[in-house]
Tab-separated table of C-alpha atoms and ligand atoms in Angstrom:
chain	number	residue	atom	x	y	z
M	356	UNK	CA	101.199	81.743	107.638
M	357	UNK	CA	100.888	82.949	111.218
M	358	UNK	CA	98.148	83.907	113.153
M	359	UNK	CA	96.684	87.168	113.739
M	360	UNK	CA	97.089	88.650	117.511
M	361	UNK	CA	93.782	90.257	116.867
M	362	UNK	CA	90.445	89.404	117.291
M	363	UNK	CA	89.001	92.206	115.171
M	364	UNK	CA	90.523	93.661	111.782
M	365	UNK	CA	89.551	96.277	109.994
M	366	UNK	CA	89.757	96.171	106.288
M	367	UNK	CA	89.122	99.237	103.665
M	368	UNK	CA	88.461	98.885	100.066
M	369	UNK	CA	88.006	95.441	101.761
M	370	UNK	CA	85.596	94.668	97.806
M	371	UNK	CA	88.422	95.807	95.963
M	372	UNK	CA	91.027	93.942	93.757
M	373	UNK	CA	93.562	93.596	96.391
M	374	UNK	CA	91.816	94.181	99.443
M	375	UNK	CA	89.363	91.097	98.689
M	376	UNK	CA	92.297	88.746	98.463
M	377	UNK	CA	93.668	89.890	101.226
M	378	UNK	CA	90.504	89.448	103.527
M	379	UNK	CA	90.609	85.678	101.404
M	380	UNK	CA	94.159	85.148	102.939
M	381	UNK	CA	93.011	86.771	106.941
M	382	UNK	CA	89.937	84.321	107.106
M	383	UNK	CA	92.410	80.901	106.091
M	384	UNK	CA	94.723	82.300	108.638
M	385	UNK	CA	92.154	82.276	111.037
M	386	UNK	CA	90.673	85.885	111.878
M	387	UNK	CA	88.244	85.675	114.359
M	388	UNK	CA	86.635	88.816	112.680
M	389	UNK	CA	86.472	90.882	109.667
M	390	UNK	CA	84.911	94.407	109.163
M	391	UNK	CA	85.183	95.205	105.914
M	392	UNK	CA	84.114	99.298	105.082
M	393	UNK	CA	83.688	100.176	101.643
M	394	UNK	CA	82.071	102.906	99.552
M	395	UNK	CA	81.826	100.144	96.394
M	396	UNK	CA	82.454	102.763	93.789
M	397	UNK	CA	82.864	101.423	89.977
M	398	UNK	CA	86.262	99.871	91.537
M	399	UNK	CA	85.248	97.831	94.203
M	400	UNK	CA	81.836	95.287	93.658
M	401	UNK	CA	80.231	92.295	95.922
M	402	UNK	CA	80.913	90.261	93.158
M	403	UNK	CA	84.823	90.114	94.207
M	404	UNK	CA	83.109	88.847	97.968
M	405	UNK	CA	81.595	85.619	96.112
M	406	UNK	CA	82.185	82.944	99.226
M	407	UNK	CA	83.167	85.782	101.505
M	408	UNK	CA	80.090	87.149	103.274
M	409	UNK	CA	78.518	84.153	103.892
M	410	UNK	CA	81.625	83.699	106.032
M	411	UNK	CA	79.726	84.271	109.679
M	412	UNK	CA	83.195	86.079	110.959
M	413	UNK	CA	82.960	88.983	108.394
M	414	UNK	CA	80.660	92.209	108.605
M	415	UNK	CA	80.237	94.225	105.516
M	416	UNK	CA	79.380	97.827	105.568
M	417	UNK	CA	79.342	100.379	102.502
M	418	UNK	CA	80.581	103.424	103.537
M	419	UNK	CA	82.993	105.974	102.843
M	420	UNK	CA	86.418	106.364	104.562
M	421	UNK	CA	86.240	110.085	104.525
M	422	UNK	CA	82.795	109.864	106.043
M	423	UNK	CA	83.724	110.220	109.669
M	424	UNK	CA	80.264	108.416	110.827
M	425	UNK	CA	80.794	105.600	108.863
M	426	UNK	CA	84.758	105.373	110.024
M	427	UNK	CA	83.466	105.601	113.660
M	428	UNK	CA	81.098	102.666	112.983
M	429	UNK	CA	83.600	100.441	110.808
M	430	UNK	CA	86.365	100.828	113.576
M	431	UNK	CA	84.286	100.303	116.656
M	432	UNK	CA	86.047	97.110	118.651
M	433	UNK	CA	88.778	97.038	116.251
M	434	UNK	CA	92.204	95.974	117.118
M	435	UNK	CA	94.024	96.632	113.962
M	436	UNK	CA	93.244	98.122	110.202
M	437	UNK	CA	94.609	97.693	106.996
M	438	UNK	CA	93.742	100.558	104.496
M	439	UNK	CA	93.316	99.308	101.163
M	440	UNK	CA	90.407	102.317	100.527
M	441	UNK	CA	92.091	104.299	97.132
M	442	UNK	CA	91.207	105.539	94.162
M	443	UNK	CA	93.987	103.694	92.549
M	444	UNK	CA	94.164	104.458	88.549
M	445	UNK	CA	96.304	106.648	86.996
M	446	UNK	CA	94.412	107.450	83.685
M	447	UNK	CA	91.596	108.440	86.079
M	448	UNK	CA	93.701	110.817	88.299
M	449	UNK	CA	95.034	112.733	84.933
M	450	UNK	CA	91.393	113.007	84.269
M	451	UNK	CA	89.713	113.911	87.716
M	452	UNK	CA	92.396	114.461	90.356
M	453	UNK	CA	89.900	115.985	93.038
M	454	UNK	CA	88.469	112.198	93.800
M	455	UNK	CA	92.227	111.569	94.483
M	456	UNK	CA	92.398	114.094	97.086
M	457	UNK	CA	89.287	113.027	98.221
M	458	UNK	CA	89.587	109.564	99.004
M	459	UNK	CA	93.260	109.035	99.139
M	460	UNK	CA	94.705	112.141	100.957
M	461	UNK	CA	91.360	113.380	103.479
M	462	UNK	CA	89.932	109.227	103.273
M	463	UNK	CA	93.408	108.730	105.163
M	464	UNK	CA	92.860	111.570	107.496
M	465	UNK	CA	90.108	110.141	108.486
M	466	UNK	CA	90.707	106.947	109.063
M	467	UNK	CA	93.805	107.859	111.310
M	468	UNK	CA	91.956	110.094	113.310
M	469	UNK	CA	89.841	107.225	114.578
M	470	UNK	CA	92.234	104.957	114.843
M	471	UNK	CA	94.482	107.438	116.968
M	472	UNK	CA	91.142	107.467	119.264
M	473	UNK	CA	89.955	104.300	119.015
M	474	UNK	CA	93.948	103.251	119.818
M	475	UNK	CA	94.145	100.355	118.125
M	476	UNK	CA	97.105	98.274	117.942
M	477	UNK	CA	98.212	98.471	114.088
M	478	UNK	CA	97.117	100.215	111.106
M	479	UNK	CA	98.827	99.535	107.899
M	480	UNK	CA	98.886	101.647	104.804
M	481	UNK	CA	98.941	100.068	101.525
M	482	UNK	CA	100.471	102.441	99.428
M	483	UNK	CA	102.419	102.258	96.415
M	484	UNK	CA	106.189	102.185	94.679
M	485	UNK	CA	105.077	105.125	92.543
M	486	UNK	CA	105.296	107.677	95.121
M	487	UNK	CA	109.106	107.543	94.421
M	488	UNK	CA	108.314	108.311	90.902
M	489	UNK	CA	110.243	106.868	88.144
M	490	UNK	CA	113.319	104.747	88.937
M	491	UNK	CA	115.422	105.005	85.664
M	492	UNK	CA	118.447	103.018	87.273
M	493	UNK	CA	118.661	100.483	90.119
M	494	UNK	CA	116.149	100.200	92.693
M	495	UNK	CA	114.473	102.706	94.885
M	496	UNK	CA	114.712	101.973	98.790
M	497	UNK	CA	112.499	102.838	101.750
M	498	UNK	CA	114.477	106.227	102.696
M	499	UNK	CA	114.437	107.336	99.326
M	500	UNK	CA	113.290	110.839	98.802
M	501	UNK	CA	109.718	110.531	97.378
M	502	UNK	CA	109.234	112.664	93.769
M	503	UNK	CA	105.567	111.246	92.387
M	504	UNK	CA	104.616	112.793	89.102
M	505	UNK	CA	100.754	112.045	88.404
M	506	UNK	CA	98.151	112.992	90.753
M	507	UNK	CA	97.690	109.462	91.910
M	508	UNK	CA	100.993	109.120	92.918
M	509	UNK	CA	101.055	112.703	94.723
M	510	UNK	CA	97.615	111.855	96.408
M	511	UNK	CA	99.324	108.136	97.530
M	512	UNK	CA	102.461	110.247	99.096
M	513	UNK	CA	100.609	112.881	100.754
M	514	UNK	CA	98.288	110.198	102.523
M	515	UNK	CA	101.976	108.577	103.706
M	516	UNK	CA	103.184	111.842	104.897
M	517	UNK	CA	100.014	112.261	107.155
M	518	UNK	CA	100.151	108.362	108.160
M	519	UNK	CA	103.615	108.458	108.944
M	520	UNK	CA	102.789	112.229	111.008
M	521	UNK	CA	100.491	110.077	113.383
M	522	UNK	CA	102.716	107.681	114.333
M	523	UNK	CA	105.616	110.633	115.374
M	524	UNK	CA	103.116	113.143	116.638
M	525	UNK	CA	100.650	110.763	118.016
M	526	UNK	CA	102.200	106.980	118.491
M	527	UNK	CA	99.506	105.557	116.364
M	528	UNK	CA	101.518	102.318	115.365
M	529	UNK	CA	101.591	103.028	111.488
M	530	UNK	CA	103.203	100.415	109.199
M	531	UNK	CA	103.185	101.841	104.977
M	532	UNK	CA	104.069	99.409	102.441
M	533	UNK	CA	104.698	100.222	98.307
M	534	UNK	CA	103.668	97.331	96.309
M	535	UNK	CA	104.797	97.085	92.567
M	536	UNK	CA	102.415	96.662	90.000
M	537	UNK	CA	100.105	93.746	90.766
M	538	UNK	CA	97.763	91.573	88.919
M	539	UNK	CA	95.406	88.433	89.516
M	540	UNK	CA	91.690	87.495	89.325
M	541	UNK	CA	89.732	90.001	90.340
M	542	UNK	CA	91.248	92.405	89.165
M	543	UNK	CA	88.867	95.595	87.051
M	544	UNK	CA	89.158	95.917	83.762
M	545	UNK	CA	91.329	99.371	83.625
M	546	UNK	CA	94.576	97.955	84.433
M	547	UNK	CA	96.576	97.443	81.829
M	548	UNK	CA	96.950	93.124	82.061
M	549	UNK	CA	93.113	92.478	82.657
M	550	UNK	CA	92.267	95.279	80.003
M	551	UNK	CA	94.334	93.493	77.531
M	552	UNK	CA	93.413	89.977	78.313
M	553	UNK	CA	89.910	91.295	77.629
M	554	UNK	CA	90.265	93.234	74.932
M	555	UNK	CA	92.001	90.298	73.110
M	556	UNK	CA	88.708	87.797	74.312
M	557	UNK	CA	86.097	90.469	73.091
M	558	UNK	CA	88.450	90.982	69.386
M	559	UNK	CA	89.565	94.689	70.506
M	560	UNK	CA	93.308	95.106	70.611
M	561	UNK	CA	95.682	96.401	73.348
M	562	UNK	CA	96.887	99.246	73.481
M	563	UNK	CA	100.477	99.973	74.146
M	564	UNK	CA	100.861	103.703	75.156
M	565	UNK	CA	103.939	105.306	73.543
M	566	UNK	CA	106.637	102.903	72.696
M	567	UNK	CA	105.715	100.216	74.855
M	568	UNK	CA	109.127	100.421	76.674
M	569	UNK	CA	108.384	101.315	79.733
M	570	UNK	CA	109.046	98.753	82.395
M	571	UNK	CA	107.143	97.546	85.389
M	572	UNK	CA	107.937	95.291	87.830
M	573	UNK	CA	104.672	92.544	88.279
M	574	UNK	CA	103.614	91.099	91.280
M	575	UNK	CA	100.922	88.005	91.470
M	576	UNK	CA	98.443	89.600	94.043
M	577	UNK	CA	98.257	86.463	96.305
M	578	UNK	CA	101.905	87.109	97.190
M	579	UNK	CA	101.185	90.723	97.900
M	580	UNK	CA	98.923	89.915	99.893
M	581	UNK	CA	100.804	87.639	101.756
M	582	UNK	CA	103.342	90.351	101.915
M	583	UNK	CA	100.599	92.338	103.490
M	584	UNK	CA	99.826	89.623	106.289
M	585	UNK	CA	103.810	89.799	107.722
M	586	UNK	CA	104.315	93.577	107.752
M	587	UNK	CA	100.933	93.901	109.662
M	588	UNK	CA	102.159	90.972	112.195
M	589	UNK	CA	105.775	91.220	112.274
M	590	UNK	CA	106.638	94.738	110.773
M	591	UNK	CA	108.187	97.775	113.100
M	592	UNK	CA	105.787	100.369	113.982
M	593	UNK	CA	107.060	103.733	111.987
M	594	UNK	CA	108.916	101.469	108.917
M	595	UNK	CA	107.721	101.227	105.037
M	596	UNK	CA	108.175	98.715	103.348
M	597	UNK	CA	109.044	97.942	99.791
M	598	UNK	CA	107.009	95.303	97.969
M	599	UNK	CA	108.618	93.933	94.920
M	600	UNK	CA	108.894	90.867	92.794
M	601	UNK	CA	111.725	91.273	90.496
M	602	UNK	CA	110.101	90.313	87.536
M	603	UNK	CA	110.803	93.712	85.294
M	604	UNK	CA	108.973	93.390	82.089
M	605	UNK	CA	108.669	96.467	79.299
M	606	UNK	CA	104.898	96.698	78.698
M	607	UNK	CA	105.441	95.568	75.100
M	608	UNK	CA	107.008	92.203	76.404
M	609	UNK	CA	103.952	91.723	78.501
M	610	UNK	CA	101.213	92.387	75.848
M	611	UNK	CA	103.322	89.917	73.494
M	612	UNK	CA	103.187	87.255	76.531
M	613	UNK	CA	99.588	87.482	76.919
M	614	UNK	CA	98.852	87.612	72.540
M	615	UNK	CA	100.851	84.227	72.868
M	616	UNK	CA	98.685	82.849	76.126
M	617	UNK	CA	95.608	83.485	74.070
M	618	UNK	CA	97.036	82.630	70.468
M	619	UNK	CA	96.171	85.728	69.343
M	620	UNK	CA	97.418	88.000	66.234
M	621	UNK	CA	100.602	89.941	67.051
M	622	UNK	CA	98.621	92.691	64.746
M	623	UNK	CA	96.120	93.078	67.694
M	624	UNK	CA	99.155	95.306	69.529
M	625	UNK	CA	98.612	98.685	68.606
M	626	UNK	CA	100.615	101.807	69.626
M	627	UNK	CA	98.646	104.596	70.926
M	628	UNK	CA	99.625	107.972	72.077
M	629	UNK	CA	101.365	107.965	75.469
M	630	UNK	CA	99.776	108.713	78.847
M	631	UNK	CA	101.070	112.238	79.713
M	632	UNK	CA	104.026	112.030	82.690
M	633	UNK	CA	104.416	108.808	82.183
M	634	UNK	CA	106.642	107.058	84.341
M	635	UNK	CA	109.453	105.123	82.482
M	636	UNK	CA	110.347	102.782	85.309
M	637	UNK	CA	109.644	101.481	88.328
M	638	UNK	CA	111.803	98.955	90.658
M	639	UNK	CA	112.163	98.910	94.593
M	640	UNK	CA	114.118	97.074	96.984
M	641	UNK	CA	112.931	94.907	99.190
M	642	UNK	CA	115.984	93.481	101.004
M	643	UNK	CA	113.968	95.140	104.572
M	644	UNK	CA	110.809	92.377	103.413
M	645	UNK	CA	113.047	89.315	102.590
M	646	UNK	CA	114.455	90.337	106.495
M	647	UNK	CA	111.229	89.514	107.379
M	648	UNK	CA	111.488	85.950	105.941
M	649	UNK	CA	109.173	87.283	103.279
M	650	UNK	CA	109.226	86.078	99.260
M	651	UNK	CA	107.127	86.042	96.068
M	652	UNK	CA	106.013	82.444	95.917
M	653	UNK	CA	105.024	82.518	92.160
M	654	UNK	CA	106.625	83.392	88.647
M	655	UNK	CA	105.604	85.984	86.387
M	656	UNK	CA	105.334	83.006	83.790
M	657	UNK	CA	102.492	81.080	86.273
M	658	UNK	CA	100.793	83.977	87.396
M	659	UNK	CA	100.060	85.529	84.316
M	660	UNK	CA	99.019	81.464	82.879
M	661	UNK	CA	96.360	81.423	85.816
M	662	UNK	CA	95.412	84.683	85.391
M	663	UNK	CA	94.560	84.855	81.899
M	664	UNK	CA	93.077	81.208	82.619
M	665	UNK	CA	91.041	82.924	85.434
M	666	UNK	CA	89.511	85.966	82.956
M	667	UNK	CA	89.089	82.986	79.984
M	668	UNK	CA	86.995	80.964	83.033
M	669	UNK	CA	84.961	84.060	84.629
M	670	UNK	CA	83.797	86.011	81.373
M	671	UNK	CA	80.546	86.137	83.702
M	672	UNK	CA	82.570	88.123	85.944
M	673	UNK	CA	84.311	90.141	83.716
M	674	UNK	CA	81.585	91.115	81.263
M	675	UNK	CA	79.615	92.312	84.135
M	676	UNK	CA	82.333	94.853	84.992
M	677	UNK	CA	82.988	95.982	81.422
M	678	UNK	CA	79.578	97.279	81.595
M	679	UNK	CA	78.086	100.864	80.634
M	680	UNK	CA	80.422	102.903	83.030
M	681	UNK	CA	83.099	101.279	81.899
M	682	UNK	CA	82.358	102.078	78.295
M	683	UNK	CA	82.199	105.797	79.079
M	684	UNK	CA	85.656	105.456	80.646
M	685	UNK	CA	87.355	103.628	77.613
M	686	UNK	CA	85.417	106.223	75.057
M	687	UNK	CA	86.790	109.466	77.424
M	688	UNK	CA	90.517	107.610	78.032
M	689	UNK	CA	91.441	106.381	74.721
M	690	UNK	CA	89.240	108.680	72.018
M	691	UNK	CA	92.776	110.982	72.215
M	692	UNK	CA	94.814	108.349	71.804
M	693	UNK	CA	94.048	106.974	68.265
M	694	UNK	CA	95.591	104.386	67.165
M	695	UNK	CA	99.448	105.114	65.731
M	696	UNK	CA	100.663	102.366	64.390
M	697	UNK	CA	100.520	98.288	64.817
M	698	UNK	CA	103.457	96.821	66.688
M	699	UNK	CA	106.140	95.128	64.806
Z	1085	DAU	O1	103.281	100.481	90.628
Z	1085	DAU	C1	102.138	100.233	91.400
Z	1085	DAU	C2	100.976	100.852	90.711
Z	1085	DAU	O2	100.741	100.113	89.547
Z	1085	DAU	C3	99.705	100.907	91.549
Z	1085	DAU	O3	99.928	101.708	92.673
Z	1085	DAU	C4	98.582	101.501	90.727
Z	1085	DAU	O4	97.389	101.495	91.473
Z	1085	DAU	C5	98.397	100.702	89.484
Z	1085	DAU	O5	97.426	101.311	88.673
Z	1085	DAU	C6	99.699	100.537	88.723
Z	1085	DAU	O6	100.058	101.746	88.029
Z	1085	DAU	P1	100.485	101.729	86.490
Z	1085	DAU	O7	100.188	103.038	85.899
Z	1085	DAU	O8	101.868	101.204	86.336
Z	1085	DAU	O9	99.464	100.575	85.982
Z	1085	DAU	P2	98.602	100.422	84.660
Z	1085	DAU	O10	98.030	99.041	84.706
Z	1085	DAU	O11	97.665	101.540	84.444
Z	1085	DAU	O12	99.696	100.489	83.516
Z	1085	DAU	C7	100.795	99.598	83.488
Z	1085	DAU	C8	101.691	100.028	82.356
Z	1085	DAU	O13	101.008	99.798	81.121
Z	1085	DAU	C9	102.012	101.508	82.368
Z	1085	DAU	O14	103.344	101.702	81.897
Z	1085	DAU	C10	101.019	102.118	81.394
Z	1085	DAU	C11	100.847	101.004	80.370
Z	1085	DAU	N1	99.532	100.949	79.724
Z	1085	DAU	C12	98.407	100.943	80.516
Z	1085	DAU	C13	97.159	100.895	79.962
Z	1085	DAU	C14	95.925	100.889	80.836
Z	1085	DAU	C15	99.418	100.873	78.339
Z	1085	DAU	O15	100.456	100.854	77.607
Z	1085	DAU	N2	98.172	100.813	77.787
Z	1085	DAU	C16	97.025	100.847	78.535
Z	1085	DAU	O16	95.918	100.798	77.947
């Protein structure tokens, strides 16, 4: 991997899933320095740092990105950012879309704002491939028109619409890129692969909202990150672009993947009512990455074997994230979604 041309990065939601590997992957590529800003909400935790902030080239402040004091601190000296900061669950935005708007839409505000001031050299937005909304046929590409149906999706497209505003209105050197669905260590319990891996280890079953068919295309989150690392270096100022994998799986084909990783019962697949809106496929193209020289280094097959290897190996880790919040969450999500039938 190359390099970075700057001394000091930036990094949002820097404790999160993906942001956390990604500061991982800056510090072996030789960052000479690592703020990382983030409001550790249930999402994010120290405990995805482990080996991190010891690391004398990283500072760690909790903050909020749409606290303009703490963005003003975070960003001071900075040469580039990378905006990982979201509220990032889907279930959670049908329940409470405000926090969406919150963090996602006026969290990016703020963060441009500074950087526009504190004119800093490149400031990629992670965003996401649901902001095109469902892609029933072929694959959605950059220009696309963007149609997101759930208010995480909406709050995700409105933050690009302001990022890519700064860069015509005010030259702020934006990059955007729209990852697929990606999974790893790490990664909190919500999401569908880690909630099933540990529903299976704890005896609960997974459940498979409406028929299960709906198809997603899964990305190992070292090679998103990796994807990450190139746009910010060697991506065009004003571009988005698509993340993908091309490993399309209906969620029923997953769950059965991971009952067989853990030689569990088939019976533990249960269908449960679906999630309202729900999208019935995603898939991007990301011809303008390969360009780049970019590609996903590892298979579906071997990143969901180390993964659920990871979550069978860190139950410390896990079971201290499944904790009392979390239980409140699964109660509020899934109590209307009783179980409708086992999978055959
Ligand atoms: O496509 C990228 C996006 O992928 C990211 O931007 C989002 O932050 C991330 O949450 C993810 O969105 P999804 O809604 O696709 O991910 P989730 O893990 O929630 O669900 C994956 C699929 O599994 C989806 O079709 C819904 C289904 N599902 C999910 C859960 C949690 C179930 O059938 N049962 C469940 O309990």
């Amino acid at each position: 991997m190359s390099t970075a041309p700057f001394r000091r990065l930036l990094v949002t939601g820097g404790a999160g899933f993906i942001g956390s590997h990604f500061v991982r992957l800056a510090l072996a590529c030789g960052i000479s320095e690592i703020v990382i800003l983030d409001k550790l909400t249930y999402a994010g935790s120290l405990l995805n740092l482990e080996g991190v902030l010891d690391d004398p080239r990283v500072r760690f402040l909790q903050g909020d990105v749409a606290d303009p004091d703490a963005v003003a601190e975070a960003i001071a000296g900075c040469e580039a950012v990378v905006n990982f900061a979201a509220e990032t669950h889907v279930d959670r935005s049908l329940l409470e879309p405000a926090a969406f708007v919150q963090t996602n839409v006026w969290g990016t505000m703020v963060l441009l704002e500074h950087a526009t001031r504190a004119r800093v050299a490149r400031f990629l937005h992670v965003s996401t491939d649901e902001v095109y909304g469902e892609v029933l046929n072929g694959a959605a590409k950059e220009d696309d028109p963007l149609r997101p149906r759930n208010p995480y999706a909406a709050s995700k497209a409105a933050a690009e619409h302001f990022a890519y505003a700064y860069w015509t209105s005010y030259g702020l050197p934006v990059l955007i890129t729209r990852g697929c669905n990606t999974y790893g260590p790490y990664q909190y319990p919500e999401k569908f692969i880690p909630l099933a891996i540990t529903n299976l280890l704890s005896g609960q079953p997974i459940p498979i909202y409406g028929d299960g068919l709906q198809e997603r295309d899964w990305l190992f989150v070292d090679d998103h990150c990796r994807a990450i690392w190139m746009v910010l270096l060697h991506g065009e100022a004003g571009q988005v672009y698509n993340i993908g994998a091309s490993e399309h799986r209906p969620n029923l084909a997953v769950a059965r993947a991971l009952v067989e990783l853990l030689g569990a019962d088939p019976e533990t697949i249960v269908h449960v009512a679906d999630r309202p809106g729900h999208d019935r496929r995603y898939a991007v193209d990301w011809s303008r990455l390969a360009a780049l020289g970019w590609r996903p280094r590892i298979s579906f097959a071997e990143g969901l074997a180390k993964t659920v290897a990871w979550y069978c190996a860190r139950q410390d880790w896990w079971r201290a994230r499944r904790d009392d919040a979390f239980a409140a969450y699964y109660t509020r999500n899934y109590k209307g979604r009783a179980s409708v039938s086992r999978s055959s």
